[in-house]
PDB file of C-alpha atoms in Angstrom:
ATOM      1  CA  MET B   1     -31.070 -24.474 -82.925  1.00 66.00           C
ATOM      2  CA  ASN B   2     -27.415 -25.290 -82.391  1.00 80.00           C
ATOM      3  CA  LEU B   3     -27.255 -28.218 -79.963  1.00 77.00           C
ATOM      4  CA  PRO B   4     -24.531 -30.833 -79.596  1.00 82.00           C
ATOM      5  CA  VAL B   5     -25.536 -34.384 -80.500  1.00 79.00           C
ATOM      6  CA  TYR B   6     -23.735 -37.371 -79.037  1.00 73.00           C
ATOM      7  CA  TYR B   7     -23.913 -40.953 -80.266  1.00 73.00           C
ATOM      8  CA  CYS B   8     -22.818 -44.101 -78.509  1.00 68.00           C
ATOM      9  CA  HIS B   9     -21.343 -47.171 -80.147  1.00 75.00           C
ATOM     10  CA  ALA B  10     -23.806 -50.019 -80.585  1.00 72.00           C
ATOM     11  CA  TYR B  11     -21.797 -52.572 -78.592  1.00 75.00           C
ATOM     12  CA  ALA B  12     -20.276 -50.327 -75.921  1.00 73.00           C
ATOM     13  CA  ARG B  13     -22.354 -50.926 -72.786  1.00 70.00           C
ATOM     14  CA  PHE B  14     -20.536 -48.322 -70.753  1.00 70.00           C
ATOM     15  CA  GLU B  15     -21.723 -45.605 -73.155  1.00 65.00           C
ATOM     16  CA  ARG B  16     -25.399 -46.568 -73.183  1.00 66.00           C
ATOM     17  CA  GLY B  17     -26.098 -46.291 -69.463  1.00 68.00           C
ATOM     18  CA  SER B  18     -25.772 -42.543 -69.393  1.00 70.00           C
ATOM     19  CA  ASN B  19     -27.761 -42.252 -72.607  1.00 67.00           C
ATOM     20  CA  LYS B  20     -30.675 -44.241 -71.168  1.00 74.00           C
ATOM     21  CA  ASN B  21     -30.622 -42.137 -68.026  1.00 77.00           C
ATOM     22  CA  HIS B  22     -30.825 -38.893 -70.005  1.00 74.00           C
ATOM     23  CA  ASN B  23     -33.619 -40.240 -72.185  1.00 74.00           C
ATOM     24  CA  ARG B  24     -35.572 -41.188 -69.055  1.00 79.00           C
ATOM     25  CA  MET B  25     -35.197 -37.647 -67.704  1.00 77.00           C
ATOM     26  CA  ILE B  26     -36.342 -36.162 -71.017  1.00 76.00           C
ATOM     27  CA  ARG B  27     -39.385 -38.456 -71.127  1.00 77.00           C
ATOM     28  CA  ARG B  28     -40.612 -36.954 -67.859  1.00 80.00           C
ATOM     29  CA  PHE B  29     -41.449 -33.820 -69.830  1.00 73.00           C
ATOM     30  CA  LEU B  30     -41.939 -35.136 -73.378  1.00 73.00           C
ATOM     31  CA  THR B  31     -44.378 -37.989 -73.683  1.00 73.00           C
ATOM     32  CA  LYS B  32     -44.067 -40.474 -76.524  1.00 74.00           C
ATOM     33  CA  GLY B  33     -45.351 -39.093 -79.797  1.00 76.00           C
ATOM     34  CA  THR B  34     -44.231 -35.526 -79.049  1.00 70.00           C
ATOM     35  CA  LYS B  35     -42.116 -33.934 -81.748  1.00 67.00           C
ATOM     36  CA  GLN B  36     -38.850 -33.189 -79.964  1.00 60.00           C
ATOM     37  CA  THR B  37     -37.641 -30.876 -82.708  1.00 63.00           C
ATOM     38  CA  LYS B  38     -40.206 -28.157 -82.014  1.00 66.00           C
ATOM     39  CA  VAL B  39     -38.649 -25.068 -80.495  1.00 60.00           C
ATOM     40  CA  GLN B  40     -41.702 -24.426 -78.307  1.00 69.00           C
ATOM     41  CA  VAL B  41     -41.442 -27.882 -76.739  1.00 65.00           C
ATOM     42  CA  VAL B  42     -37.745 -27.467 -75.972  1.00 67.00           C
ATOM     43  CA  ALA B  43     -38.331 -23.985 -74.553  1.00 70.00           C
ATOM     44  CA  LYS B  44     -41.051 -25.398 -72.289  1.00 69.00           C
ATOM     45  CA  ILE B  45     -38.604 -27.917 -70.858  1.00 66.00           C
ATOM     46  CA  GLU B  46     -35.856 -25.366 -70.309  1.00 64.00           C
ATOM     47  CA  THR B  47     -38.075 -23.091 -68.207  1.00 62.00           C
TER      48      THR B  47
END
């Protein structure tokens, strides 16, 4: 899987807000403990 990965700086608040928002949206579909690297799980979210 060829996906872009973005990192924010530890002390840059303006970068973390968007990151937290995206993580919240992802957690709607992937509950804690789910392996996010599985292709089947990602395909389920995309459809």
